[in-house]
Amino acid sequence: MSFNEKIEKYADLAVRVGINIQKDQTLYIRTPMHAAAFVRVVAKKAYEAGAKHVRVEWNDEELTKIKYQHAPQEAFSEFPQWQADVLVKEAEHNAAFLSIAGSDPDLLKGIDPERIAAANKASGQANSTFRRYIQSDKVSWSIVAVPSEKWAEKVFPDKQGEQAIDALWEAIFAATRIHEQDPIVAWQDHLALLDEKMVTLNEKRFHALHYTSDKTDLTIELPPTHIWASGGSTSKAGVDFVANMPTEEVFTAAQKDGVNGTVASTKPLNYGGTLITNFTLTFKNGQVVDFSAEEGEETLKRLLETDEGSRSIGEVALVPHRSPISNTNLIFYNTLFDENASNHLALGSAYAFNIKGGKDMNEEELNDAGINQSITHVDFMMGSAEMNIDGIHQDGTKEAVFRNGEWAI
């Protein structure tokens, strides 16, 4: 199979399975400029599948870096409201949203963490309405990746330029099952297997999960009405879509005040262009009360200070250690991939659909139901081949869920 044939299959997968574009629907793409060639292929596939419009929001990493280096401090506390309003307007008209990842993991290395924190907070506040559309599955949305040179060279430090990009493309193709004869059928089969785990966990109705490994001893209570979800989702309009491509996870929400113990990261976290490595978080009654990091500790501190909910866990995701992504033995320095090679948690907001009736609740009702609310949602990886997880029932009895990094149910 030639490279162009793989790109065609990848774009087709993003359009037909990722966002599952519908006739006369608008596709809104948010993308870095280096992905322009791929975006054109996606646009062609979308129109062929019946899309009425394909609209593209471009971003340029070099301009982003220049702003962080030279703009006045007050610029980072402002966000163009019109830009956030465009997303809401498109969502109100049932557009589908495709985001393309592929940023330089070290883009903002050396930048004042206060600037990064201020910019992330301003963006989070401005986009709060659109975020509710996404986190309640009111629209179809998906994330795929396209290599940039800096990202590829970070993943493959022994390669340079096009050689590194080619190697990262092949890793992406492997992780997204593009090498299969029919990737769409392969994805349908994969999603069915994830659904089996989802059904089993929903039948168990665990009160809590207890995680243990060499550096982690953490108990996470689950809301009484929690719902486990898998890789596939359904929008308010009844359209099936896959939010993350790749995906290997089954996930739910944490009880916001029911997290206790210590958790250690197992992969680097790329947060807003800065890497946070080898960090630990200690929780008491749902709040981070202590933390440390080998690299990026000040950035981690700023993340935890984003708002009231940024020190609590929103999402709880289970991922077996052995998967197409994990089997590459690569650290991608990109959460889309690394989170799907490892059990992970998310600081910040939970997904509304992870509790019964949550899609139709407002923020106050979600808060009363026990799930965390925040303007941020940051996944971090904490699974390993040594991790054991026990499900705790209401009567205190325990049942193995993971043993040595793999499913035990």
PDB file of N, CA, C and O in Angstrom, residues 9 13 177-189:
ATOM      1  N   LYS A   9      -7.085   6.363   3.128  1.00  0.00           N
ATOM      2  CA  LYS A   9      -7.814   5.535   4.096  1.00  0.00           C
ATOM      3  C   LYS A   9      -7.945   6.250   5.438  1.00  0.00           C
ATOM      4  O   LYS A   9      -8.989   6.184   6.096  1.00  0.00           O
ATOM      5  N   LEU A  13     -11.385   7.325   7.168  1.00  0.00           N
ATOM      6  CA  LEU A  13     -11.702   6.869   8.520  1.00  0.00           C
ATOM      7  C   LEU A  13     -12.123   8.040   9.406  1.00  0.00           C
ATOM      8  O   LEU A  13     -13.103   7.954  10.156  1.00  0.00           O
ATOM      9  N   ARG A 177      -5.049   1.482  12.871  1.00  0.00           N
ATOM     10  CA  ARG A 177      -5.478   0.292  12.111  1.00  0.00           C
ATOM     11  C   ARG A 177      -5.588   0.539  10.608  1.00  0.00           C
ATOM     12  O   ARG A 177      -6.344  -0.138   9.909  1.00  0.00           O
ATOM     13  N   ILE A 178      -4.823   1.473  10.092  1.00  0.00           N
ATOM     14  CA  ILE A 178      -4.850   1.771   8.665  1.00  0.00           C
ATOM     15  C   ILE A 178      -4.262   0.629   7.846  1.00  0.00           C
ATOM     16  O   ILE A 178      -4.595   0.450   6.670  1.00  0.00           O
ATOM     17  N   HIS A 179      -3.386  -0.172   8.464  1.00  0.00           N
ATOM     18  CA  HIS A 179      -2.776  -1.282   7.730  1.00  0.00           C
ATOM     19  C   HIS A 179      -3.743  -2.447   7.515  1.00  0.00           C
ATOM     20  O   HIS A 179      -3.438  -3.376   6.763  1.00  0.00           O
ATOM     21  N   GLU A 180      -4.884  -2.409   8.178  1.00  0.00           N
ATOM     22  CA  GLU A 180      -5.882  -3.460   7.963  1.00  0.00           C
ATOM     23  C   GLU A 180      -6.463  -3.335   6.552  1.00  0.00           C
ATOM     24  O   GLU A 180      -6.492  -2.249   5.964  1.00  0.00           O
ATOM     25  N   GLN A 181      -6.930  -4.463   6.012  1.00  0.00           N
ATOM     26  CA  GLN A 181      -7.481  -4.450   4.662  1.00  0.00           C
ATOM     27  C   GLN A 181      -8.646  -3.470   4.550  1.00  0.00           C
ATOM     28  O   GLN A 181      -8.766  -2.735   3.577  1.00  0.00           O
ATOM     29  N   ASP A 182      -9.500  -3.457   5.564  1.00  0.00           N
ATOM     30  CA  ASP A 182     -10.612  -2.506   5.616  1.00  0.00           C
ATOM     31  C   ASP A 182     -10.610  -1.867   6.996  1.00  0.00           C
ATOM     32  O   ASP A 182     -11.178  -2.400   7.944  1.00  0.00           O
ATOM     33  N   PRO A 183      -9.955  -0.704   7.144  1.00  0.00           N
ATOM     34  CA  PRO A 183      -9.857  -0.061   8.464  1.00  0.00           C
ATOM     35  C   PRO A 183     -11.211   0.239   9.098  1.00  0.00           C
ATOM     36  O   PRO A 183     -11.348   0.186  10.323  1.00  0.00           O
ATOM     37  N   ILE A 184     -12.208   0.551   8.293  1.00  0.00           N
ATOM     38  CA  ILE A 184     -13.522   0.882   8.852  1.00  0.00           C
ATOM     39  C   ILE A 184     -14.130  -0.337   9.532  1.00  0.00           C
ATOM     40  O   ILE A 184     -14.637  -0.259  10.662  1.00  0.00           O
ATOM     41  N   VAL A 185     -14.043  -1.503   8.883  1.00  0.00           N
ATOM     42  CA  VAL A 185     -14.534  -2.739   9.494  1.00  0.00           C
ATOM     43  C   VAL A 185     -13.705  -3.082  10.729  1.00  0.00           C
ATOM     44  O   VAL A 185     -14.244  -3.495  11.763  1.00  0.00           O
ATOM     45  N   ALA A 186     -12.385  -2.889  10.643  1.00  0.00           N
ATOM     46  CA  ALA A 186     -11.516  -3.168  11.793  1.00  0.00           C
ATOM     47  C   ALA A 186     -11.899  -2.304  12.981  1.00  0.00           C
ATOM     48  O   ALA A 186     -11.895  -2.764  14.130  1.00  0.00           O
ATOM     49  N   TRP A 187     -12.248  -1.051  12.715  1.00  0.00           N
ATOM     50  CA  TRP A 187     -12.665  -0.166  13.795  1.00  0.00           C
ATOM     51  C   TRP A 187     -14.007  -0.575  14.374  1.00  0.00           C
ATOM     52  O   TRP A 187     -14.226  -0.505  15.584  1.00  0.00           O
ATOM     53  N   GLN A 188     -14.906  -1.003  13.528  1.00  0.00           N
ATOM     54  CA  GLN A 188     -16.205  -1.459  14.017  1.00  0.00           C
ATOM     55  C   GLN A 188     -16.033  -2.661  14.947  1.00  0.00           C
ATOM     56  O   GLN A 188     -16.678  -2.745  16.007  1.00  0.00           O
ATOM     57  N   ASP A 189     -15.149  -3.582  14.577  1.00  0.00           N
ATOM     58  CA  ASP A 189     -14.873  -4.753  15.424  1.00  0.00           C
ATOM     59  C   ASP A 189     -14.220  -4.331  16.738  1.00  0.00           C
ATOM     60  O   ASP A 189     -14.556  -4.853  17.812  1.00  0.00           O
TER      61      ASP A 189
END
